[in-house]
Coordinates of C-alpha atoms in Angstrom, one line a residue:
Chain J
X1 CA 119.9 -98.0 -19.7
X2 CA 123.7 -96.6 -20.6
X3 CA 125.9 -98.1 -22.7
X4 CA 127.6 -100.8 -21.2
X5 CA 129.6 -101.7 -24.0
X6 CA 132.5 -99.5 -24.0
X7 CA 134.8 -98.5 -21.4
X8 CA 133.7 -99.0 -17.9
X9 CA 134.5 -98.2 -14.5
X10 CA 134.9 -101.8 -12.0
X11 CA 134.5 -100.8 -8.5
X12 CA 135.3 -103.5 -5.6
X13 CA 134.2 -101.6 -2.6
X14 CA 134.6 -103.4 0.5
X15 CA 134.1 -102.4 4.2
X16 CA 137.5 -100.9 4.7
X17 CA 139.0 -100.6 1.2
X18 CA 137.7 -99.8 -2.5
X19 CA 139.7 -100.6 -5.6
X20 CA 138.9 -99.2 -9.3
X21 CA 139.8 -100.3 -12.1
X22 CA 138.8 -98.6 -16.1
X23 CA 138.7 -101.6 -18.3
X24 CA 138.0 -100.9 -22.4
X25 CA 135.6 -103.0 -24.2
X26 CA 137.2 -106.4 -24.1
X27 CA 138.1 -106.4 -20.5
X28 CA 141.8 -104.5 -20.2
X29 CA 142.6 -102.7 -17.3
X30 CA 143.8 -99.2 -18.9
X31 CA 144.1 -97.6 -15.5
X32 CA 143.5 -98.7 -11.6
X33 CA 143.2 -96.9 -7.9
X34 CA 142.9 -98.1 -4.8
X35 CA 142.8 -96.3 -1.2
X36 CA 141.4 -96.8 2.3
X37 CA 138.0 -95.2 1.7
X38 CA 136.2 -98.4 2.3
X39 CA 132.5 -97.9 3.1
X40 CA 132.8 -97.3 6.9
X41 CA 135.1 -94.6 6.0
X42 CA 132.3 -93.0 3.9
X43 CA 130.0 -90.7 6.3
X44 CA 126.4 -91.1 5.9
X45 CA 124.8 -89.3 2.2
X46 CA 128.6 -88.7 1.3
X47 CA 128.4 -91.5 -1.5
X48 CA 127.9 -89.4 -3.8
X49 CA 130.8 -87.5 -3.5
X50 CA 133.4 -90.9 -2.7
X51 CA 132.1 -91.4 -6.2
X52 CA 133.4 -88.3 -7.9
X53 CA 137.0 -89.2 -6.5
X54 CA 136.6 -92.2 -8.5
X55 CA 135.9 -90.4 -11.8
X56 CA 138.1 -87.6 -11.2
X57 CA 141.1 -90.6 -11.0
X58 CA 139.8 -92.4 -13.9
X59 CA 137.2 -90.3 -16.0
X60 CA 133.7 -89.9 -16.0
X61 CA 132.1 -93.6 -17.6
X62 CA 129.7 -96.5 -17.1
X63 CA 130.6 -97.7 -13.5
X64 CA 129.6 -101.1 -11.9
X65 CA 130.0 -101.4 -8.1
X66 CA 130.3 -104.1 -6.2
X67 CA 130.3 -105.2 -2.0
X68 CA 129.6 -103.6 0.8
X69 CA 129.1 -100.3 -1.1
X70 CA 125.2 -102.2 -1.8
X71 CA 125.0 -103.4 2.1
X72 CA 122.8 -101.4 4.4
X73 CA 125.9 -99.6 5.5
X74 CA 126.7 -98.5 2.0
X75 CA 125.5 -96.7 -0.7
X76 CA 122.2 -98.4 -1.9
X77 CA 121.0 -101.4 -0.8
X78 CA 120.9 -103.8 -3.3
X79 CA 119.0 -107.6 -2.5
X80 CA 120.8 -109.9 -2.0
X81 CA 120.1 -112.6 -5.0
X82 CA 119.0 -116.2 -3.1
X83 CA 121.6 -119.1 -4.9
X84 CA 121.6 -121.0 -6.7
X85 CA 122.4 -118.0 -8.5
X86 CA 125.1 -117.1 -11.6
X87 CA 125.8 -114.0 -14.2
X88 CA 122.4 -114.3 -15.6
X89 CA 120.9 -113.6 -12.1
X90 CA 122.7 -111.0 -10.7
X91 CA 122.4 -109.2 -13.9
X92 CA 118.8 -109.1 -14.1
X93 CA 118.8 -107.4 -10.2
X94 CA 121.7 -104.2 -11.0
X95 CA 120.3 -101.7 -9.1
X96 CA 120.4 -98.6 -11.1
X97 CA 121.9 -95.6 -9.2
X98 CA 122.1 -91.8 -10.5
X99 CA 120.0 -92.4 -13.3
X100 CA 121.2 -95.1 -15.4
X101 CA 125.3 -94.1 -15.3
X102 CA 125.8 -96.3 -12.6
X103 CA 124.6 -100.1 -11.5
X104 CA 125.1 -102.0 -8.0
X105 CA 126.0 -105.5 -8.0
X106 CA 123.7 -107.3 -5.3
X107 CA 125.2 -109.9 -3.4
X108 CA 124.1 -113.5 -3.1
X109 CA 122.4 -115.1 0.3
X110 CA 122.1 -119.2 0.5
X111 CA 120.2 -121.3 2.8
X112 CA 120.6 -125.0 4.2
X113 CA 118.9 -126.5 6.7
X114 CA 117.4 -123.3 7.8
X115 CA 121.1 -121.8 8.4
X116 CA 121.6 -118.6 6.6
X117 CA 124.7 -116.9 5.0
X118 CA 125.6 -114.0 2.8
X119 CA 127.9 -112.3 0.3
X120 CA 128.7 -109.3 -1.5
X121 CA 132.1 -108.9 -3.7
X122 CA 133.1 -112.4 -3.6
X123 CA 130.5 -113.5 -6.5
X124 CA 131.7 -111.4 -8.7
X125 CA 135.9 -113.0 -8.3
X126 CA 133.7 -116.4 -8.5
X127 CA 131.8 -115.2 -11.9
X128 CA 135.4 -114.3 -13.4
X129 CA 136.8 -117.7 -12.4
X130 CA 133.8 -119.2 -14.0
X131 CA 134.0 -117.3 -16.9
X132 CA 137.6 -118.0 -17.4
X133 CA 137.2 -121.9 -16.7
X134 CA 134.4 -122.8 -19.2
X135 CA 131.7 -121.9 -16.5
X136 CA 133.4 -122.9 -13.6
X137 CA 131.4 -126.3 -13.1
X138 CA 131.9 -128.1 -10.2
X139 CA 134.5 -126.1 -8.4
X140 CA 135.1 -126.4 -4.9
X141 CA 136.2 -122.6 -4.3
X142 CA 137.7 -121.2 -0.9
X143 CA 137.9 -117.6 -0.9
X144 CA 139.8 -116.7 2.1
X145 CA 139.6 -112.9 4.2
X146 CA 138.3 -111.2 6.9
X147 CA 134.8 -113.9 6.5
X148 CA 136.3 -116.8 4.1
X149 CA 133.7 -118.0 1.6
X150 CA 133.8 -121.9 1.1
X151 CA 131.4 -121.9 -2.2
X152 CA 130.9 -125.0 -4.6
X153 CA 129.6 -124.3 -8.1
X154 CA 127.3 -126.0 -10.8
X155 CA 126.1 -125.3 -13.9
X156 CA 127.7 -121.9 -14.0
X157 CA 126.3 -121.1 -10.5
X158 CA 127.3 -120.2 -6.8
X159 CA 125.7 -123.2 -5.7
X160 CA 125.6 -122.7 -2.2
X161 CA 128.1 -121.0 -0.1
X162 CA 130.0 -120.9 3.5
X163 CA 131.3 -118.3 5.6
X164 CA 133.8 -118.9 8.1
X165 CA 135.1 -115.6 10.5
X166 CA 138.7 -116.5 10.0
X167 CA 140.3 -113.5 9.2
X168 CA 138.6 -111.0 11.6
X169 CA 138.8 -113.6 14.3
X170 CA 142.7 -113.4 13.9
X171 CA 142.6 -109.3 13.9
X172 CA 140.9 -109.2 17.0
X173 CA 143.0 -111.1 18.7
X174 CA 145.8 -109.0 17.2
X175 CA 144.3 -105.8 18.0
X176 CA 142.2 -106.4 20.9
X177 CA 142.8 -109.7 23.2
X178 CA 145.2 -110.1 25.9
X179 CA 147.9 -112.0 23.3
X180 CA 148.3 -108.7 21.1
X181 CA 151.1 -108.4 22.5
X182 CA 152.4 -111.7 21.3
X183 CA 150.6 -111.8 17.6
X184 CA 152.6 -108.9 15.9
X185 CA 155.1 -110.8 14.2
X186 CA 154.7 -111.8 10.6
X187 CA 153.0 -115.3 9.3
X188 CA 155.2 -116.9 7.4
X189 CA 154.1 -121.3 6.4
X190 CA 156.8 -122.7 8.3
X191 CA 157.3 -124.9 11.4
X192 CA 155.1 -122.8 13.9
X193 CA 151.9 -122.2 11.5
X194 CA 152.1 -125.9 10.1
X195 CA 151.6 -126.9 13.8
X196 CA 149.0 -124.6 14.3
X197 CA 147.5 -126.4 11.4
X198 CA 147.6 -129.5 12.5
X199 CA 145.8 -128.4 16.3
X200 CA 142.9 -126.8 13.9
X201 CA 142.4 -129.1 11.5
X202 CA 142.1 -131.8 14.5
X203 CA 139.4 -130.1 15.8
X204 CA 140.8 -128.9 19.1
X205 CA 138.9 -126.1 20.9
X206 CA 140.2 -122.7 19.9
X207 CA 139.1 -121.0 22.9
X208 CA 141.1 -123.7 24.8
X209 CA 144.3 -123.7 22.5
X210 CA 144.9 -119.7 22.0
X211 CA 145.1 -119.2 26.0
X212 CA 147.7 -121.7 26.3
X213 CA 149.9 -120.1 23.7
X214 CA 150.0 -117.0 26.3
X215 CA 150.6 -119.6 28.9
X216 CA 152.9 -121.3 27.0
X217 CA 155.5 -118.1 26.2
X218 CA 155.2 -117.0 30.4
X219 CA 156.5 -120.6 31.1
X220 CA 159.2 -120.8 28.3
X221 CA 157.9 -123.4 26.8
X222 CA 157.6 -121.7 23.3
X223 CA 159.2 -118.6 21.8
X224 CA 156.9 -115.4 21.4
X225 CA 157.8 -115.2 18.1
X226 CA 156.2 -118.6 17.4
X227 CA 152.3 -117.3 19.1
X228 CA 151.5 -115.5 15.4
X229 CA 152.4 -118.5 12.7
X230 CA 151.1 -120.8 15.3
X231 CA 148.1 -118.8 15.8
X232 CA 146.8 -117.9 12.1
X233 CA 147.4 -121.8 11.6
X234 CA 144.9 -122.8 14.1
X235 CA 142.5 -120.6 13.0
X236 CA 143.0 -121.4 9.0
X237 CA 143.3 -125.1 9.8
X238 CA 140.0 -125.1 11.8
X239 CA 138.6 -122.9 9.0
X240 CA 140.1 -125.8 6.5
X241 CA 138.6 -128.7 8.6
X242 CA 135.1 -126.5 8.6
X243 CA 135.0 -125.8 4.5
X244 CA 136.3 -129.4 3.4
X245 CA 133.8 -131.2 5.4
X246 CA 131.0 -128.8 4.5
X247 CA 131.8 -128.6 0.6
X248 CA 132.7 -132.2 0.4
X249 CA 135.6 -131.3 -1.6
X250 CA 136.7 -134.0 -4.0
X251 CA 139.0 -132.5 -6.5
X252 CA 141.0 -129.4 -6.3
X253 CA 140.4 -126.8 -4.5
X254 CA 140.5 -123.0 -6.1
X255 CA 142.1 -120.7 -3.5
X256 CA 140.9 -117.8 -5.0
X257 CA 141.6 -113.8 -3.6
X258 CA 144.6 -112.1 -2.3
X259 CA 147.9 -113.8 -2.8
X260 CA 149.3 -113.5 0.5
X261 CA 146.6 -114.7 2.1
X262 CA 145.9 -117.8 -0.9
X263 CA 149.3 -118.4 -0.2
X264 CA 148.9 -119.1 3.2
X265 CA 145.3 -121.2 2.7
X266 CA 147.2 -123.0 -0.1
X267 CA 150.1 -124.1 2.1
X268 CA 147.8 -125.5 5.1
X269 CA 145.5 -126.9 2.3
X270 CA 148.2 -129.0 0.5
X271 CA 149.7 -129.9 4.4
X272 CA 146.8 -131.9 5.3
X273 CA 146.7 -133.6 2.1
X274 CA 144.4 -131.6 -0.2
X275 CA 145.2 -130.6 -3.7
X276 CA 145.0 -126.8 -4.2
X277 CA 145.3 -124.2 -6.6
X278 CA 146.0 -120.6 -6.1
X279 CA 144.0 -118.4 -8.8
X280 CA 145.0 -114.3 -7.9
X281 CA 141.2 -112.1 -7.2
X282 CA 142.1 -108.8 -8.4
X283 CA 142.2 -111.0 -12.0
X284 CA 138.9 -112.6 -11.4
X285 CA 137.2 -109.7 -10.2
X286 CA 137.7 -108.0 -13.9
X287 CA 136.6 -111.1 -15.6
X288 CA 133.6 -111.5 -13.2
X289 CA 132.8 -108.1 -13.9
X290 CA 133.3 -108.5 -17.8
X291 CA 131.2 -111.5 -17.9
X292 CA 128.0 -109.2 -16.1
X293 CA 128.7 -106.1 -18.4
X294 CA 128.2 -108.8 -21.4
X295 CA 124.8 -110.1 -20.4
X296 CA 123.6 -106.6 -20.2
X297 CA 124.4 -105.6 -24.1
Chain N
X1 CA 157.2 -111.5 59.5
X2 CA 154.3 -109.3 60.8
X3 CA 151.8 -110.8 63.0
X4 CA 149.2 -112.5 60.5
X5 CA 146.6 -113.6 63.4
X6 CA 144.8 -110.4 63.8
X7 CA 142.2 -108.5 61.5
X8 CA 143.8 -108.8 57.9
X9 CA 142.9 -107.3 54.6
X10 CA 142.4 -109.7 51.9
X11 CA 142.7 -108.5 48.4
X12 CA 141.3 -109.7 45.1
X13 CA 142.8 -107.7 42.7
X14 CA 141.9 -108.2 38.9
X15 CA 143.0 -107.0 35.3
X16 CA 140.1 -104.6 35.6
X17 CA 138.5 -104.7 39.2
X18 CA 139.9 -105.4 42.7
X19 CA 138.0 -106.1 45.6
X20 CA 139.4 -105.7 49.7
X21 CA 137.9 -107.7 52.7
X22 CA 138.4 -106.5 56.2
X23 CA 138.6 -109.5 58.2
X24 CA 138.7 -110.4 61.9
X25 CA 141.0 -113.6 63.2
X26 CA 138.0 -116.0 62.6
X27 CA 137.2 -114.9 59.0
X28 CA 134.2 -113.2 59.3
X29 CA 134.1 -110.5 57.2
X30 CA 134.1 -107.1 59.0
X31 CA 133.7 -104.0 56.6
X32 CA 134.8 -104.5 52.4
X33 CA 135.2 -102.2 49.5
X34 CA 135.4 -102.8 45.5
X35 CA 136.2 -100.4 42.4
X36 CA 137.8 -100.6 39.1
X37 CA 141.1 -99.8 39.8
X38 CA 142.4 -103.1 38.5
X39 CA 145.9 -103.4 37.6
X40 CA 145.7 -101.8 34.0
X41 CA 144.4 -98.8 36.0
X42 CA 147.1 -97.8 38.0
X43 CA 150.3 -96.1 35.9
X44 CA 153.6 -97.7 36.4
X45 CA 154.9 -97.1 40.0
X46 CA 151.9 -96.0 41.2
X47 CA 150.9 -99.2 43.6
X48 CA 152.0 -98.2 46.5
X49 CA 149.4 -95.3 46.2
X50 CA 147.0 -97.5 45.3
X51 CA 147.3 -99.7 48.4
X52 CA 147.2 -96.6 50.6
X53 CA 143.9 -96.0 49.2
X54 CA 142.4 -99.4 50.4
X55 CA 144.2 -98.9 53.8
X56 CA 142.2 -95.4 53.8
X57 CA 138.6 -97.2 53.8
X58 CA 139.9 -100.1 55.6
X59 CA 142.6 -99.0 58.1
X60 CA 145.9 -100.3 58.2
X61 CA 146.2 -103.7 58.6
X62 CA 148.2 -106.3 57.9
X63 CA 147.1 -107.0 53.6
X64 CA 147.5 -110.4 51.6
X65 CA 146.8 -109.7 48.1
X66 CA 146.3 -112.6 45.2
X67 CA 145.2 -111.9 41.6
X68 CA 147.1 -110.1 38.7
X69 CA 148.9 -107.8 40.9
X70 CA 151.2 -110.7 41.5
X71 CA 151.4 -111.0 37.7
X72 CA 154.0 -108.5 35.3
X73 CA 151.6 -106.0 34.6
X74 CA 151.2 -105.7 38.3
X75 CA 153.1 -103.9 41.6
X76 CA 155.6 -106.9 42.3
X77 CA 156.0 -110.1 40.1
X78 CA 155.6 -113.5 42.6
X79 CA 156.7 -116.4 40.4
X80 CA 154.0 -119.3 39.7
X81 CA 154.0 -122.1 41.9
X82 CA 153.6 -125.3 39.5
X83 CA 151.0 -127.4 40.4
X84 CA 150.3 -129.7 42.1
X85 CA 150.4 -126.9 44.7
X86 CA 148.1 -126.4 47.8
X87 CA 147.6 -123.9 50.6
X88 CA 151.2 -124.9 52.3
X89 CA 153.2 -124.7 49.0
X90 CA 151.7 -121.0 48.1
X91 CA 151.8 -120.0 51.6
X92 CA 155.6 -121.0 51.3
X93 CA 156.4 -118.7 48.2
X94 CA 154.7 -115.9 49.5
X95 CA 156.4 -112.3 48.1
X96 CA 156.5 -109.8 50.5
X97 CA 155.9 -105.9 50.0
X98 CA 157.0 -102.9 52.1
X99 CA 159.2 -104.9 54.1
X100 CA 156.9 -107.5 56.0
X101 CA 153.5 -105.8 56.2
X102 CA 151.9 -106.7 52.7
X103 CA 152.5 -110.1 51.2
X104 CA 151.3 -110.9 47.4
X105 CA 150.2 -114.1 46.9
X106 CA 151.9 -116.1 43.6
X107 CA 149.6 -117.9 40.8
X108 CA 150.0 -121.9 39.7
X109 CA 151.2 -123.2 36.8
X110 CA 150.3 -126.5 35.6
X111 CA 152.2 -128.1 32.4
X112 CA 151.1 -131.5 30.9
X113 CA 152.5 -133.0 27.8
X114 CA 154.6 -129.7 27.1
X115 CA 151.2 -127.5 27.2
X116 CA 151.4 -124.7 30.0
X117 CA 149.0 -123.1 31.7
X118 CA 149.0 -120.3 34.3
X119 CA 146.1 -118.9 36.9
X120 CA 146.0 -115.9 39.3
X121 CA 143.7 -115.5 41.9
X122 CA 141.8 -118.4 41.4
X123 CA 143.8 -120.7 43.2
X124 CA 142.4 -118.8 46.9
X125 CA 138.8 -119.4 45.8
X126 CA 139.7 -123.2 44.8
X127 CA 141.6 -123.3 48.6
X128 CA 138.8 -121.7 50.3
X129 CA 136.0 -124.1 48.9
X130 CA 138.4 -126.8 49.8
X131 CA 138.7 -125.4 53.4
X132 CA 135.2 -125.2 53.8
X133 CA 134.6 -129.3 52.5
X134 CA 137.4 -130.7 54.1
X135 CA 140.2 -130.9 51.9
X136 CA 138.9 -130.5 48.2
X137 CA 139.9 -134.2 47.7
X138 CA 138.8 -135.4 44.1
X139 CA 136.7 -132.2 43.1
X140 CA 136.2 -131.3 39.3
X141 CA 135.8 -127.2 39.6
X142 CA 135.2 -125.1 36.7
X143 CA 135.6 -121.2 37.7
X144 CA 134.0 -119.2 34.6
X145 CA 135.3 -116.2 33.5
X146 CA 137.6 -114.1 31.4
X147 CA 139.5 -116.8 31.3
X148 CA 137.4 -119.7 32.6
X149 CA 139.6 -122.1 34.6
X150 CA 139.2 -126.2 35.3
X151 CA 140.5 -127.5 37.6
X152 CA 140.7 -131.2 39.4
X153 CA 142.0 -131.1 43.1
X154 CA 143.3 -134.1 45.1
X155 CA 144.8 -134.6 48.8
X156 CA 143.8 -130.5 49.3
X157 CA 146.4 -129.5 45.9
X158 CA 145.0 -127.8 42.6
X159 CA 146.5 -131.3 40.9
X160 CA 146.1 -129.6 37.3
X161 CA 144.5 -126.9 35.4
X162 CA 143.1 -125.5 31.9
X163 CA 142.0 -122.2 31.1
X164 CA 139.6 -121.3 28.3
X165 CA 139.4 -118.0 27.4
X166 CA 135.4 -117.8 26.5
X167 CA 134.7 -114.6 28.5
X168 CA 137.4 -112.5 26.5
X169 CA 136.3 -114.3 23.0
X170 CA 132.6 -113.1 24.0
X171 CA 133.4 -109.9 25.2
X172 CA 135.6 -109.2 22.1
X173 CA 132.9 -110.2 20.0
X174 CA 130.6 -107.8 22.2
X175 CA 133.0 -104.9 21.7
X176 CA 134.9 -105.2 18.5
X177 CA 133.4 -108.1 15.8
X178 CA 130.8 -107.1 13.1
X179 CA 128.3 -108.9 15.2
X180 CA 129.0 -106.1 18.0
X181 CA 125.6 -104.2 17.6
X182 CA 123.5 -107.8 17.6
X183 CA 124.8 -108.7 20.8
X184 CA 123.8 -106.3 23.1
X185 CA 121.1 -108.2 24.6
X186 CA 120.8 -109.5 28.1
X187 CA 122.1 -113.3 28.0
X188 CA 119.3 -115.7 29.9
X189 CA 119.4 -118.8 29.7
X190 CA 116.4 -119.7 27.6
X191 CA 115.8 -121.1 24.0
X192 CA 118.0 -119.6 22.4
X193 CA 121.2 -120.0 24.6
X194 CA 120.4 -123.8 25.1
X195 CA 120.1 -124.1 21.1
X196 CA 123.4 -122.6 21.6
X197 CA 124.9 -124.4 24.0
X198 CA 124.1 -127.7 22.4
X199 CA 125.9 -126.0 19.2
X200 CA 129.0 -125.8 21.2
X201 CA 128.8 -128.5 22.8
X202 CA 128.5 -130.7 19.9
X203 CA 131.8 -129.8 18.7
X204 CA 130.5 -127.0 15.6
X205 CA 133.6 -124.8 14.5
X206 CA 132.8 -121.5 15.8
X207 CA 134.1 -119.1 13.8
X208 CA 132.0 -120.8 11.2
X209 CA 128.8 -120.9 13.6
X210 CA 129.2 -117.1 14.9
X211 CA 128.8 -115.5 11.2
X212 CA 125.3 -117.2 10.2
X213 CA 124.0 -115.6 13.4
X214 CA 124.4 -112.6 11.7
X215 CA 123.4 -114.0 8.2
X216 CA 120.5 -115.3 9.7
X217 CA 119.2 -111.7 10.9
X218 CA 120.1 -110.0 8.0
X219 CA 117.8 -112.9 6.3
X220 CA 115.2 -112.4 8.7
X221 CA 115.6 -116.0 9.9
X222 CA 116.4 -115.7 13.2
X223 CA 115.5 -112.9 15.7
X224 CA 117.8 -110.4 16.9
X225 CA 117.6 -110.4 20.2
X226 CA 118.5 -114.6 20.3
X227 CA 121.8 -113.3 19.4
X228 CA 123.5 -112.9 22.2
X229 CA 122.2 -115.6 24.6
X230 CA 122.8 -117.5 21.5
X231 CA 126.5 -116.8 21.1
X232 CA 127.1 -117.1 24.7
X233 CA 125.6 -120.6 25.0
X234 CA 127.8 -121.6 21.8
X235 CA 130.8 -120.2 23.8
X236 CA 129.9 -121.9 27.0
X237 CA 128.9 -124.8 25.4
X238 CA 132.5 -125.3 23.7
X239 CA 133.6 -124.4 27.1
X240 CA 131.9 -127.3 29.1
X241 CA 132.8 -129.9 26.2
X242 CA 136.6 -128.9 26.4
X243 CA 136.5 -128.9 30.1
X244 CA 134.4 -131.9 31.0
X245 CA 136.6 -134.2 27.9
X246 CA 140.1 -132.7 29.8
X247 CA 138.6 -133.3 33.5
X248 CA 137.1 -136.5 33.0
X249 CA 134.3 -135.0 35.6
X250 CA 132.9 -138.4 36.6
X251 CA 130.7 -136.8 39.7
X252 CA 129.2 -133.4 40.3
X253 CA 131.1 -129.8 38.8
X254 CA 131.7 -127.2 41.2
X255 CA 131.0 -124.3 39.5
X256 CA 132.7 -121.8 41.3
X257 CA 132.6 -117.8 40.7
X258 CA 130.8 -114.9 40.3
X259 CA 126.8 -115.9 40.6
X260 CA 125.9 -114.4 37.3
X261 CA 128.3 -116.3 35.8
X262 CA 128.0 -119.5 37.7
X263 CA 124.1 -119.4 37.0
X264 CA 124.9 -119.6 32.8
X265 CA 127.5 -122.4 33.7
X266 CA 125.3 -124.1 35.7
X267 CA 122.2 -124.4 33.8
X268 CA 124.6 -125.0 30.7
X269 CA 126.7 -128.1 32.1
X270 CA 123.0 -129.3 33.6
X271 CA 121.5 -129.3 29.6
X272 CA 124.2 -131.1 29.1
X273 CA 123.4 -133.9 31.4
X274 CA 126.2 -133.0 33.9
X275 CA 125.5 -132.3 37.4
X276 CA 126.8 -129.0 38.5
X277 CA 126.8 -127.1 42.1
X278 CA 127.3 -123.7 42.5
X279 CA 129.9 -122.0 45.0
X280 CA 129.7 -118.1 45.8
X281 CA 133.5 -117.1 44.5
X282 CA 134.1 -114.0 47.1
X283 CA 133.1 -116.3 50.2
X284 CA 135.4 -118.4 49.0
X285 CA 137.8 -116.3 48.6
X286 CA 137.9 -115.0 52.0
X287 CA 137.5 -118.5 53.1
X288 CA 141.0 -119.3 50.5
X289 CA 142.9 -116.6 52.2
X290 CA 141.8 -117.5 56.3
X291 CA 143.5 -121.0 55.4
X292 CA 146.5 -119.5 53.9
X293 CA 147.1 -117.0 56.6
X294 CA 146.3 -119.9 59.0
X295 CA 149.0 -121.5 57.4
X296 CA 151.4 -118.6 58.4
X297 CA 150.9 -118.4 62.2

């Protein structure tokens, strides 16, 4: 195997965006891209190449990659690793690529009651979080996005783990359904997406609610500029009702992942009476990603 | 006003479809024509062109026309009547178009405790059914859809109305959602869209329910092609617990629509212990409009 004990290349390559960061031995970001060459924009066999870009930006070293670059849409597929699952276990399952230069992370699958759900990219933000927090026992961790993660964790494991469609439920309403039109404005937590909060954390049918916010606007009853806040707060506030119930949260809650968007899931979080703290995913990806390069020395 | 007791075109005329009826002074259905010209079809302006091409198949004749061409994406905007609203009240606010030979039919709106709600087109089926059964007194319809409508009539009025927009959130999903390529699959209602009704129906959050369908083939625990009857009986089954809980259905559901559709519904609100009838939506439509033109001699 290389040497994964000096500088190394972190890759978190999602579906529509890939970020790289070159971290030295103890874990310091020396230099960082990012750019829109997620793995759909990669044509099929052209892996190889989107790989050079990265070394060209950053130099030619040890390089980790983790997401959807080891899906069946990406580069190689990697197994996903069954949870209860932690550092140790993904380690042991890198799959090697050109040669031994390069390693995938695999992602993690968990099963209840016969119901099935995966990941890849988010372990690796939970690892660093774990590995900054004295193994991250007994978190209750919601990682929101485009398929939020509810995941709780034990003995320095994802325990077991939740998706919920949040975020790409809101884009296609926003790029696709009949209230586009309405859902361009920004999200801000005020008035609007607090009420939208309270209709999703009650439970309220969402195919039901969003319809009438289109009805609502044609009537006057409620400003168009209202339909987006109001919107993204029904959906996070049913996805808030989903995770607490399932993840019997008792404590905190670690909103971990981008900040606009733990901003947002912290606000409706702490609005329906939860405790919740923000922790930024860019950070805990590097951590998570120091913590695997460790077990491999 | 023109002389609305002769042979009359009735049109239905949709977002994406529109169909004409020829009629003769009884009713009876004399020659009829459908394409996809629905209203996001035709270019600004460009109405009055596409009327001439219905009066070319089926001569010209006085024309009533319901549906989104009434609405503001449509040839003239007839403002909603706000229910409760029956043949006489619509017949009333009746727009008319090049001078006194067309007439458009308006929508309803129905508002209860400051939530709105608006329909197009539906309202004629929901007259024409009540035509036919002398009145519509006390009826519980549900008209599935794009945008499935409930609706309770009493003394011969649409009293009140919800829509739920499951046949955009499934057809969005179909197009558009990472689970787009698993739910290509005829939707029967079988095994799997039963399991999935009773998921809906039980109250299950379903953009939390919708990703472990994929999980669960990417796990080989579940089957691919259950996918999409799966999905649509979680959809419909959300669907028939928001409607029956708003309706109060205490007798039979009139499911009235298109037959494919009113089959699903049917055999969904049926699973569910509710006892369901289903009405052909274009007799009743033609039915709807002979008792609004009726209403005009």
């Amino acid at each position: 195997m290389s040497d994964w004990s000096g500088p190394l290349i972190a890759v978190d390559w999602g579906t529509s965006n890939r970020r790289a960061y070159l971290v030295d031995a103890c874990g310091r970001v020396i230099d960082q891209m990012e750019d829109g060459e997620g793995v759909t924009s990669v044509s099929g066999g052209e892996f190889p190449a989107a790989v050079r870009q990265i070394e060209e930006r950053l130099g030619a070293h040890p390089m980790l990659l983790a997401g959807m670059i080891g899906s069946n849409r990406g580069w190689i597929e990697a197994p996903y690793v069954p949870c209860p699952a932690g550092v140790a276990e993904v380690a042991k399952r890198l799959v090697p690529a050109e040669g031994d230069a390069k390693a995938i992370v695999p992602g993690l699958s968990s099963i209840e009651e016969g119901r099935g759900d995966v990941m890849r990219g988010e372990e690796v933000q939970i690892f660093g979080l774990g590995a900054e927090q004295g193994g991250g026992e007994g978190l209750t961790i919601c990682h929101p996005g485009t398929h939020t993660k509810w995941a709780t964790t034990s003995a320095a494991q994802v325990e077991r783990f939740r998706t919920i469609m949040t975020g790409e439920m809101f884009a296609l309403l926003r790029k696709h359904s009949i209230l586009a039109p309405m859902l361009g404005a920004d999200v801000e937590p005020g008035e609007a997406f607090f009420a939208g909060v309270d209709a999703g954390f009650s439970g309220v049918g969402l195919t039901a609610e969003l319809f009438s916010l289109r009805a609502g606007v044609l009537l006057s009853l409620r400003p168009q500029e209202e339909v987006a806040p109001y919107a993204s707060g029904l959906l996070i506030g049913a996805d808030a009702r989903e995770g607490l119930r399932w993840s019997r949260a008792e404590r905190e809650v670690v909103v971990l992942g981008a900040p606009t968007l733990t901003r947002l899931y912290a606000a409706a979080l702490r609005h329906v009476g939860q405790q919740a703290r923000e922790v930024d995913g860019a950070e805990a990806f590097i951590a998570g990603m120091q913590a695997i390069r460790s077990s491999l020395k």
